[in-house]
PDB file of C-alpha atoms in Angstrom:
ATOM      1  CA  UNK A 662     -52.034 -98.273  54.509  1.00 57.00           C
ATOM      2  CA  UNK A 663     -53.891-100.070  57.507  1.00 64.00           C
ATOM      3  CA  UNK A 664     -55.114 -96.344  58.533  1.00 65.00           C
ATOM      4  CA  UNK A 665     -56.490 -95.814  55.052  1.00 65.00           C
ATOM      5  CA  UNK A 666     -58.355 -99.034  54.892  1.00 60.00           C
ATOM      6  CA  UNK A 667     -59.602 -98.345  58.494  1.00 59.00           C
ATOM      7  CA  UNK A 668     -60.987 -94.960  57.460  1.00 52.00           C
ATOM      8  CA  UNK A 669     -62.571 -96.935  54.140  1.00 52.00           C
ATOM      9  CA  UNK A 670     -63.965 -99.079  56.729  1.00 53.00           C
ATOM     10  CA  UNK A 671     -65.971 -96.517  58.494  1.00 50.00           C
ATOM     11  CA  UNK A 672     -66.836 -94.456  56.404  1.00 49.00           C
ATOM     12  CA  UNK A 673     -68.633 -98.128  54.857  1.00 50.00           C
ATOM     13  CA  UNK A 674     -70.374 -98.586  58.592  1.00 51.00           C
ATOM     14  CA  UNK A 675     -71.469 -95.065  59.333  1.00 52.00           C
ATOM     15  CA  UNK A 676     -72.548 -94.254  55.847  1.00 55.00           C
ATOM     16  CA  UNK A 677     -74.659 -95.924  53.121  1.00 63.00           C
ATOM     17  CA  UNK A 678     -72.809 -94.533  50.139  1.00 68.00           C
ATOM     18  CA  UNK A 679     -75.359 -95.774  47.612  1.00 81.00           C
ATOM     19  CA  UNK A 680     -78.452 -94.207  49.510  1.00 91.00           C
ATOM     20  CA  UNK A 681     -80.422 -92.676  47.007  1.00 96.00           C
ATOM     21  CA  UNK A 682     -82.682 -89.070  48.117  1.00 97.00           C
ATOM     22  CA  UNK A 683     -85.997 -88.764  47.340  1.00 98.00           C
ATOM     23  CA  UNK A 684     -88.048 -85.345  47.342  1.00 98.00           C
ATOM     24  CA  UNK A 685     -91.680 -85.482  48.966  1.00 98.00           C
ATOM     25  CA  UNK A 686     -93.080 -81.577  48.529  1.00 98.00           C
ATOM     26  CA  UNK A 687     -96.010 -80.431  50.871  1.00 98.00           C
ATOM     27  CA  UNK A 688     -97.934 -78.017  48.101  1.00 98.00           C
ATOM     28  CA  UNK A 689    -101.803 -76.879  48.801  1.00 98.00           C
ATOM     29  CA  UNK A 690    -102.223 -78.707  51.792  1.00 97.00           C
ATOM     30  CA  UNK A 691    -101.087 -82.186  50.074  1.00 98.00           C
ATOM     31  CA  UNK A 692     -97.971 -84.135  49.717  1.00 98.00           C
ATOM     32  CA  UNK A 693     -96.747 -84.136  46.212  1.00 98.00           C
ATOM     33  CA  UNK A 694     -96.870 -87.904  46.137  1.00 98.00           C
ATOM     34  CA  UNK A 695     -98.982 -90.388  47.826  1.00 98.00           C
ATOM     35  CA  UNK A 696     -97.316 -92.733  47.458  1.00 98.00           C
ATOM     36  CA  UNK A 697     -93.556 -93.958  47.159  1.00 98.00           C
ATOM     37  CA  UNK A 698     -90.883 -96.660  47.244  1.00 98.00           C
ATOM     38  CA  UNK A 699     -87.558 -96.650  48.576  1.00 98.00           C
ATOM     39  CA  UNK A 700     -85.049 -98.933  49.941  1.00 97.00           C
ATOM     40  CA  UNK A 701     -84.036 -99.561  53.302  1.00 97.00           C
ATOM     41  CA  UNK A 702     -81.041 -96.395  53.815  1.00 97.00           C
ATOM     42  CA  UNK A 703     -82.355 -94.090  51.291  1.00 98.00           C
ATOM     43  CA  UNK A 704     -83.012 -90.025  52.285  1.00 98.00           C
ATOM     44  CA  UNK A 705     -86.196 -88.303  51.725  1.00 98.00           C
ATOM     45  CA  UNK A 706     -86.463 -84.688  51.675  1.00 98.00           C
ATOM     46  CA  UNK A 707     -89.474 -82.756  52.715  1.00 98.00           C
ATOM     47  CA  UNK A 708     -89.488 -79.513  51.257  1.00 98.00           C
ATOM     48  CA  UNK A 709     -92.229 -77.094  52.381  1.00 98.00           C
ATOM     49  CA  UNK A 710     -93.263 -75.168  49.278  1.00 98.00           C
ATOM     50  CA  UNK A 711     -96.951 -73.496  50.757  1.00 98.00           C
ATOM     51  CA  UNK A 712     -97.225 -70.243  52.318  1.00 96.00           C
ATOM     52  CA  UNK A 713     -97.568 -71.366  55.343  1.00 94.00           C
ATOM     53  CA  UNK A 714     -96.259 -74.151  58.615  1.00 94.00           C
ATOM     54  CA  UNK A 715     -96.291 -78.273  57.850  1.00 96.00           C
ATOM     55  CA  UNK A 716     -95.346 -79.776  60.563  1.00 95.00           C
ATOM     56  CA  UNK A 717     -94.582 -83.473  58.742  1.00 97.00           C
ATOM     57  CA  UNK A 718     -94.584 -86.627  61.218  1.00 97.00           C
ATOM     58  CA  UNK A 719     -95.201 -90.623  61.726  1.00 98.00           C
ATOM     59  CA  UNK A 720     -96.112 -92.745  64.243  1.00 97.00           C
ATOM     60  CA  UNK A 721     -95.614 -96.144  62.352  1.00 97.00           C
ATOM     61  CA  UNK A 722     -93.953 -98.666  64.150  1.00 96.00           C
ATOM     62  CA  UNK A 723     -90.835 -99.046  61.112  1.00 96.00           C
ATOM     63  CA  UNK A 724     -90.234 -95.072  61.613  1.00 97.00           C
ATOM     64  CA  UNK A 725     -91.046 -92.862  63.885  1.00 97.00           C
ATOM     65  CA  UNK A 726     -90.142 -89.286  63.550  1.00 96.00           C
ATOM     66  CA  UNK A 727     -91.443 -85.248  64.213  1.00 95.00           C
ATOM     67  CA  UNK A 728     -90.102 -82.954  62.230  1.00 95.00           C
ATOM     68  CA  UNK A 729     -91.362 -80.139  64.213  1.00 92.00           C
ATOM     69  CA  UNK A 730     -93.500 -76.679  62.320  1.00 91.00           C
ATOM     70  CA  UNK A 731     -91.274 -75.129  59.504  1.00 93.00           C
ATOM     71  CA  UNK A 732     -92.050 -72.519  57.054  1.00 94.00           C
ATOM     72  CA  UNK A 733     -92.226 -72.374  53.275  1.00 97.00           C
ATOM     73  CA  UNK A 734     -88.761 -72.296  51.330  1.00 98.00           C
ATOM     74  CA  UNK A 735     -87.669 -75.088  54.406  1.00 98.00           C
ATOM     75  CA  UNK A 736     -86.607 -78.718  54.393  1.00 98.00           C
ATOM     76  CA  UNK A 737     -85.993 -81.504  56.517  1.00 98.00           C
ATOM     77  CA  UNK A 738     -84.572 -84.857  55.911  1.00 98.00           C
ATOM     78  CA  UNK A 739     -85.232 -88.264  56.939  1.00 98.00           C
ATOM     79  CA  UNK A 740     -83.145 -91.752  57.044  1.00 98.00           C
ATOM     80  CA  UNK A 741     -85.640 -94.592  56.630  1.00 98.00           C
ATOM     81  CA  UNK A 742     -83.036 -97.231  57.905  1.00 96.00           C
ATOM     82  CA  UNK A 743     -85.926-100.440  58.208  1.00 96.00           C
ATOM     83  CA  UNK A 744     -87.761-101.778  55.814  1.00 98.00           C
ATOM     84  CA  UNK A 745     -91.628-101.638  56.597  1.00 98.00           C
ATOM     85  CA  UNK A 746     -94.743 -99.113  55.426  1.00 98.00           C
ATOM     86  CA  UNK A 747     -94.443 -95.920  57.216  1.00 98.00           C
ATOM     87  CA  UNK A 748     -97.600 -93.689  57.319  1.00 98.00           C
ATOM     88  CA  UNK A 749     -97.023 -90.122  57.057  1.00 98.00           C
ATOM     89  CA  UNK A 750     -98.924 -87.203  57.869  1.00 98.00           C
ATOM     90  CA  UNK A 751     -98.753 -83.116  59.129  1.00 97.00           C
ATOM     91  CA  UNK A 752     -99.954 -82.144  62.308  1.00 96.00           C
ATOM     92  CA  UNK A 753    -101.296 -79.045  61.218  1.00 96.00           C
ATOM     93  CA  UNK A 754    -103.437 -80.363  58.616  1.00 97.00           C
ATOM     94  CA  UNK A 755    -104.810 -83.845  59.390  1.00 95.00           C
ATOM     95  CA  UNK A 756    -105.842 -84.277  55.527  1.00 96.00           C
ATOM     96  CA  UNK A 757    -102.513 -84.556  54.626  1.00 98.00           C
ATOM     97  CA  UNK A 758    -101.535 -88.164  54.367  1.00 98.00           C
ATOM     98  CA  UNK A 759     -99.228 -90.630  51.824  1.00 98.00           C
ATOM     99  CA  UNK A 760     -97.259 -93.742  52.725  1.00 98.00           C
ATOM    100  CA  UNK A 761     -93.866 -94.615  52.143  1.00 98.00           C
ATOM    101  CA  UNK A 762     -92.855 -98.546  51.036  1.00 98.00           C
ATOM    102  CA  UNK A 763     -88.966 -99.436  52.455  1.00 98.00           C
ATOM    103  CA  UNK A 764     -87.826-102.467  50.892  1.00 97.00           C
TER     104      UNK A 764
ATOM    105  CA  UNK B1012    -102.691 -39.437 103.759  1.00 37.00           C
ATOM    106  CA  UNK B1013    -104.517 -39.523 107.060  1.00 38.00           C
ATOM    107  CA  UNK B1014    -106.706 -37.054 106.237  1.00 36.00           C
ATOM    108  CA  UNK B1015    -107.937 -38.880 102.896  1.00 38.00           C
ATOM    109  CA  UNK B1016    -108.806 -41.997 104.990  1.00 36.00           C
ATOM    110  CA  UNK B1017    -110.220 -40.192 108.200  1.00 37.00           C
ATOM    111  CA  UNK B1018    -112.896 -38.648 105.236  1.00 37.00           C
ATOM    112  CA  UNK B1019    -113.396 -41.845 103.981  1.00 38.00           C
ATOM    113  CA  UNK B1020    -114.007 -43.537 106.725  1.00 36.00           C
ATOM    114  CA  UNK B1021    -116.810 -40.557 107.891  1.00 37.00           C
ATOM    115  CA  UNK B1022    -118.058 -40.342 104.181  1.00 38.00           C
ATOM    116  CA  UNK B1023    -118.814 -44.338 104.290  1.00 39.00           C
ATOM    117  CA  UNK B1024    -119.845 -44.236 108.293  1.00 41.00           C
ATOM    118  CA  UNK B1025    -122.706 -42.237 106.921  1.00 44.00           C
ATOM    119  CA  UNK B1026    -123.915 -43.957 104.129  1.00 45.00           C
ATOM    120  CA  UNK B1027    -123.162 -47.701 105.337  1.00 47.00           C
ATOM    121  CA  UNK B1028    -126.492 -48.649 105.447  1.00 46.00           C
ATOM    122  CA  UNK B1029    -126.874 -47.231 101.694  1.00 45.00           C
ATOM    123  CA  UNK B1030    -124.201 -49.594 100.400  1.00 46.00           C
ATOM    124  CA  UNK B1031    -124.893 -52.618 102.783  1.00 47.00           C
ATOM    125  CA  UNK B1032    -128.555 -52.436 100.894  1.00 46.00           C
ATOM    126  CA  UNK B1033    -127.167 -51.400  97.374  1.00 46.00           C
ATOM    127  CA  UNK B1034    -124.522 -54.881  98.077  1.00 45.00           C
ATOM    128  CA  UNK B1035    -127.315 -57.066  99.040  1.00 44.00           C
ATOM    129  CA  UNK B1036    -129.323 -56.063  96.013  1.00 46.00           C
ATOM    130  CA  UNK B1037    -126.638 -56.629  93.757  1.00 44.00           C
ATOM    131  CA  UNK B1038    -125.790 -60.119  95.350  1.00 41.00           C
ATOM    132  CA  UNK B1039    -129.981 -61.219  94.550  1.00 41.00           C
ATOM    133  CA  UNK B1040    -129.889 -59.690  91.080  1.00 41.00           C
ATOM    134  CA  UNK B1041    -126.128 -61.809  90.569  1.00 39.00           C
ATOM    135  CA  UNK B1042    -127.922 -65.242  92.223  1.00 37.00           C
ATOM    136  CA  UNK B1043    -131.246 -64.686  90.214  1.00 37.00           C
ATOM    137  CA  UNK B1044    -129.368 -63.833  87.046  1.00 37.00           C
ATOM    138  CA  UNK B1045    -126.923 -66.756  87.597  1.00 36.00           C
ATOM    139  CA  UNK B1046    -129.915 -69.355  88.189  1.00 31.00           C
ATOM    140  CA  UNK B1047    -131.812 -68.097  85.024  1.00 33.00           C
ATOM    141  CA  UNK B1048    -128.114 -68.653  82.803  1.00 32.00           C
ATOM    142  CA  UNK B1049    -127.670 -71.899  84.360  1.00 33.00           C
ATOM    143  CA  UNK B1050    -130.708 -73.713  84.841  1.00 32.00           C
ATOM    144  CA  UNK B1051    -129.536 -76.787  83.577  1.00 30.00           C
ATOM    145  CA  UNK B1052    -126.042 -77.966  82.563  1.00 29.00           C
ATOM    146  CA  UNK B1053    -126.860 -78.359  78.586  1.00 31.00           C
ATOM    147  CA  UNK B1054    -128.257 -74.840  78.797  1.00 34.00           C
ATOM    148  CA  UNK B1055    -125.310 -73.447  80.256  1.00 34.00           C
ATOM    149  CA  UNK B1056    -122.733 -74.879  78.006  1.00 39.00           C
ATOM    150  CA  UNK B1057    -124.909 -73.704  75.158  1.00 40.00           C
ATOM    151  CA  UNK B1058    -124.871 -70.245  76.559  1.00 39.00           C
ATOM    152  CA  UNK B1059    -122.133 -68.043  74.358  1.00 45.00           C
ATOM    153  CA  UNK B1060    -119.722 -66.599  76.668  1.00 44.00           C
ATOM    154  CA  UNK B1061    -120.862 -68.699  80.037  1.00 45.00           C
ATOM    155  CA  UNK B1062    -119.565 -72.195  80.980  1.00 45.00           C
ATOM    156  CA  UNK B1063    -121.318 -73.260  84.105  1.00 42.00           C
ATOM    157  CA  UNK B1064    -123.204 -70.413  84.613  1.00 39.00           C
ATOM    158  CA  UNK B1065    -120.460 -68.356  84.941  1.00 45.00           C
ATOM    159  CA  UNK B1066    -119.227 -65.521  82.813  1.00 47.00           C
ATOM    160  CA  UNK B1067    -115.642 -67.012  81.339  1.00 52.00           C
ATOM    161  CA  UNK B1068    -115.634 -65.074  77.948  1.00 49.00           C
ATOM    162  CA  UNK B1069    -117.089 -61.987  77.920  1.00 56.00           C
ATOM    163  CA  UNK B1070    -115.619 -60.293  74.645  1.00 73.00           C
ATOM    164  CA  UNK B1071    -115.722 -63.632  72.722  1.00 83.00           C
ATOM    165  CA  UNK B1072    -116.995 -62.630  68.988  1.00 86.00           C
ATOM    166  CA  UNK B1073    -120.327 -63.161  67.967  1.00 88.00           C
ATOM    167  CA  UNK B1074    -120.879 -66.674  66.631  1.00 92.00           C
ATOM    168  CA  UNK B1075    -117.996 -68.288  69.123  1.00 94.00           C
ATOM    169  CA  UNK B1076    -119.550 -71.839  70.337  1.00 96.00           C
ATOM    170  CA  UNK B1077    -119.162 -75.000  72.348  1.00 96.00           C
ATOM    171  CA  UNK B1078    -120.450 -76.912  69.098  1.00 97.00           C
ATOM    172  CA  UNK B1079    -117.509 -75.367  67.567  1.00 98.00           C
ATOM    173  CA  UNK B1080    -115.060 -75.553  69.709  1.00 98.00           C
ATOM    174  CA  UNK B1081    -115.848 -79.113  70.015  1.00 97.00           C
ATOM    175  CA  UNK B1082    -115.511 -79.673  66.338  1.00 97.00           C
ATOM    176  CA  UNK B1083    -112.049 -77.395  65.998  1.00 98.00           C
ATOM    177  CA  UNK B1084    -110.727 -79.338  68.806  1.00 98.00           C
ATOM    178  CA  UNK B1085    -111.150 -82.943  67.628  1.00 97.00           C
ATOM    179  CA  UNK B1086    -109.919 -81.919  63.974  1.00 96.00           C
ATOM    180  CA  UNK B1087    -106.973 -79.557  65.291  1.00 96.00           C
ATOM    181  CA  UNK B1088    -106.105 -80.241  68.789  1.00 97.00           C
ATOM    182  CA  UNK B1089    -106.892 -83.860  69.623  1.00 97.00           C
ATOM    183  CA  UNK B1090    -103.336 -85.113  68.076  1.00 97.00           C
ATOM    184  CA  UNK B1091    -101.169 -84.025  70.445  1.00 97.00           C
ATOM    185  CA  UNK B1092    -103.505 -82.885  73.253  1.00 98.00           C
ATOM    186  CA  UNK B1093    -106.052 -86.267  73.809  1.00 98.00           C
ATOM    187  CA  UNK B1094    -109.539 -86.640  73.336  1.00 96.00           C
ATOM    188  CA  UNK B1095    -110.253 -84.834  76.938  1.00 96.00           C
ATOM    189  CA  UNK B1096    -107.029 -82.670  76.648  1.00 97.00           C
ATOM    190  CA  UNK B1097    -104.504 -84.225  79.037  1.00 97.00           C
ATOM    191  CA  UNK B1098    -102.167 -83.702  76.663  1.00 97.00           C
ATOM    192  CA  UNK B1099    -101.783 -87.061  76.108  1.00 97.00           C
ATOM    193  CA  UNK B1100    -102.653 -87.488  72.419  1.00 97.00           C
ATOM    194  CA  UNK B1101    -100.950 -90.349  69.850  1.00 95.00           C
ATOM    195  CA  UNK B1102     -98.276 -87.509  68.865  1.00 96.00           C
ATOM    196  CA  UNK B1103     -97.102 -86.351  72.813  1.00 96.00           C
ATOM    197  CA  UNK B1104     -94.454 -89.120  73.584  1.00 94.00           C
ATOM    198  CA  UNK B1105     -92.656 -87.777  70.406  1.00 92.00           C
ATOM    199  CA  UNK B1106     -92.561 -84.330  72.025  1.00 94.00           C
ATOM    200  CA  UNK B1107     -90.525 -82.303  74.338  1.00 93.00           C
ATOM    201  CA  UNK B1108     -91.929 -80.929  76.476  1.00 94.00           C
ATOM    202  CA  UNK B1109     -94.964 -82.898  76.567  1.00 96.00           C
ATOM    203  CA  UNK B1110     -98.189 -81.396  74.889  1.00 96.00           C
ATOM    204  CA  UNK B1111     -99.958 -78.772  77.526  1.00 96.00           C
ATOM    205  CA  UNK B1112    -102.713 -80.724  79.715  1.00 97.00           C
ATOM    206  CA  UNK B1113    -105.411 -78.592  79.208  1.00 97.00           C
ATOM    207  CA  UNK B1114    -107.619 -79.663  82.304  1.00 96.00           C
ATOM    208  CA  UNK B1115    -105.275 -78.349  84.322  1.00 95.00           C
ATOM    209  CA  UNK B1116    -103.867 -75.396  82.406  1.00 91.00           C
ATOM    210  CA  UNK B1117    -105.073 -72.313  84.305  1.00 93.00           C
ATOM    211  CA  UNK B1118    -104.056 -69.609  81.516  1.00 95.00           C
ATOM    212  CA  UNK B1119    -106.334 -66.368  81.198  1.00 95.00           C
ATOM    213  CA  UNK B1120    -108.137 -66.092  77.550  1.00 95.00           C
ATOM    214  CA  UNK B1121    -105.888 -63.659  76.882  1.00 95.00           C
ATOM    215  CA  UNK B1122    -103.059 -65.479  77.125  1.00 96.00           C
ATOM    216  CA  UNK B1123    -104.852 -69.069  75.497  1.00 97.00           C
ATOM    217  CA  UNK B1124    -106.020 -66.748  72.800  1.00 97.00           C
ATOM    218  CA  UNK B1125    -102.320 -65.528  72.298  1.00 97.00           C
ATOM    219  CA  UNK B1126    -100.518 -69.223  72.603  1.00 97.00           C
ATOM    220  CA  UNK B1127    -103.068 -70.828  70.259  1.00 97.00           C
ATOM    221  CA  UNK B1128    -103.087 -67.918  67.599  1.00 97.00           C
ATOM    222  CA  UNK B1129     -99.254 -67.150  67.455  1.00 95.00           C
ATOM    223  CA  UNK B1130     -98.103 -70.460  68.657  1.00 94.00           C
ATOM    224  CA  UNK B1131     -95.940 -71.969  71.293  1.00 93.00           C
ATOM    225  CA  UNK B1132     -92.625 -70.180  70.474  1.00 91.00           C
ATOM    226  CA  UNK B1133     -94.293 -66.649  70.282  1.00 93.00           C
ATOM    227  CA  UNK B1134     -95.277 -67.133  73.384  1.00 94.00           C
ATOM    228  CA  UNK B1135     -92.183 -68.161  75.372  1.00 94.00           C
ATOM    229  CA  UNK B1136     -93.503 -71.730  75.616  1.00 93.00           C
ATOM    230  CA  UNK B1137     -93.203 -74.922  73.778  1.00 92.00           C
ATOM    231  CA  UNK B1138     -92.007 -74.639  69.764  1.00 90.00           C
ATOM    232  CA  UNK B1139     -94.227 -77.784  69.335  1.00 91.00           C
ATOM    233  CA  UNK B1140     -97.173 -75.822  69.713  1.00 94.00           C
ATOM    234  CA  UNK B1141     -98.066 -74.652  66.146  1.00 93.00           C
ATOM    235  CA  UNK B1142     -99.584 -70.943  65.065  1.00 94.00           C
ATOM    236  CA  UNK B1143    -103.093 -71.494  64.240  1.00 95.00           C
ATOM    237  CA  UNK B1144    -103.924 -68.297  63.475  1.00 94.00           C
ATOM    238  CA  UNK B1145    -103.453 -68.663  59.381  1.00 91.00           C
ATOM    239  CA  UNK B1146    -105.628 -72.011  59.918  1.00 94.00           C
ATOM    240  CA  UNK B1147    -108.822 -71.058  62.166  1.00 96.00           C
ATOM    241  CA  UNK B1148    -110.885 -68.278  61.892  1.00 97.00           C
ATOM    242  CA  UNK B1149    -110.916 -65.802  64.870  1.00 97.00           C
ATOM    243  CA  UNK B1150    -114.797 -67.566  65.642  1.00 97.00           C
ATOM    244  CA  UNK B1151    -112.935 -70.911  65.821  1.00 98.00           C
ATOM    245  CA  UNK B1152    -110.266 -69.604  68.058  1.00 97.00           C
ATOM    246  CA  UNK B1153    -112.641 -67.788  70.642  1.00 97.00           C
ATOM    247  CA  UNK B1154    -114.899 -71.294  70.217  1.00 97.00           C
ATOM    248  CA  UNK B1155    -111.500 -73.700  70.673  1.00 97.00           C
ATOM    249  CA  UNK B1156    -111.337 -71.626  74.052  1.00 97.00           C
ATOM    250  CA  UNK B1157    -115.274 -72.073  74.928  1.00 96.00           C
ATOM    251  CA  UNK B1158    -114.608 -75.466  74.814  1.00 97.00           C
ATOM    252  CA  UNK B1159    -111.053 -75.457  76.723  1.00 97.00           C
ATOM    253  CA  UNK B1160    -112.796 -74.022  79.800  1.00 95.00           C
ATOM    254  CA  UNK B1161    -115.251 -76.945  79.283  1.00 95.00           C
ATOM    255  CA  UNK B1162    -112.216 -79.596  79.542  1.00 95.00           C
ATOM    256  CA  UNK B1163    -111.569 -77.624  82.558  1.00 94.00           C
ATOM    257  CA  UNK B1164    -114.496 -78.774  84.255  1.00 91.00           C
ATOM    258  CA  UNK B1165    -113.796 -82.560  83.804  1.00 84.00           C
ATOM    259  CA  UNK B1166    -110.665 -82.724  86.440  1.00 68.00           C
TER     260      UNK B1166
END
């Protein structure tokens, strides 16, 4: 019983079980939102659905993160665990640009 | 093999003064040539194909520039490499290994022309480094190196 409430425990500290996943799409060169809200925990998703690299990435202060160059049909997924506006772009195409609220 | 180099060494006893005056020649028509490329600094940099009055880029395509370069390299290459290519741009701390520092890179066209066009991982070198070659015309790419052997100049 104390091992099962243990394990209950953790898996409340190491996961946020209510986290909800968002999808941000890079499609023609440009995010498929420009904006978006989340809360503090949630997942977003960044599938790449061109033809060709994205290399997605932010320097804000609240997140920072490099998801590296990946092709089309590829995704990579990112924890936004503080609240704050976090500014995100690609590295291979410096037009590309929307922000993400955290509450 | 004695016998080709005691010819040789007959064959170019007899002509020596030949060559020593064919050599000197060449060496006037290289300094007059170099001094009417490179008359002033501006000039020279404009030049396709010669950075300081020296020939860096011989079979860049028609159209390849400095202005270019310039341009492709602030839009493209100034994120992760800095303004003057020290490879200190806003994006290097996130990187490993650190963004190439292009003043002191000393890789051949061939190979700069291979890194930037098939990217980093092609190449044997850093996966951070992206393919441009779907993004930048093969003008752009022969400019972006134009102005790379510029950045060399500022160390």
């Amino acid at each position: 019983m104390r091992s099962k409430i243990a394990f209950i425990m953790l898996l409340f500290t190491t996961t946020n079980v209510w986290a909800a996943e968002f999808v941000v799409g890079q499609k023609a060169k440009a995010f498929t939102a420009k904006e978006l809200k989340i809360k503090a925990g949630d997942v977003v998703s960044f599938p790449n659905q061109d033809p060709f690299f994205h290399n997605v990435f932010s320097l804000s202060p609240s997140k920072t993160f490099d998801l590296g160059s990946y092709p089309q049909g590829q995704t990579r997924k990112v924890t936004f665990d503080k609240p704050g506006k976090v500014d995100v772009e690609c590295a291979i195409h410096p037009n590309m640009h929307m922000t993400i609220h955290v509450e | 093999m004695p016998l080709t180099t005691q010819r040789c060494v007959k064959s170019c006893g007899d002509s020596s003064w030949l060559a020593s005056g064919m050599f000197f020649a060449l060496l006037m028509g290289a300094v007059f040539a170099n001094f009417a490329v490179a008359s002033s600094p501006e000039q020279a940099s404009s030049e396709r194909g010669t950075v300081g009055g020296a020939m860096v880029a011989s079979a860049m395509l028609e159209g390849a520039s400095l202005q270019t370069g310039r341009k492709v390299f602030n839009r493209q290459c100034v994120l992760c490499h800095g303004h003057l290519g020290r490879g200190d741009g806003r994006l290097a701390a996130q990187l490993t290994p650190r963004p190439a520092n292009l003043v002191k890179s000393r890789l051949s066209n061939a190979e700069l022309k291979a890194i930037i066009s098939q990217g980093g991982d092609a190449v044997g070198r850093s996966s951070s480094m992206p393919a441009w070659q779907e993004e930048l015309t093969l003008v752009e790419i022969d400019s972006l190196i134009l102005f790379i052997h510029q950045l060399r100049k500022l160390k």
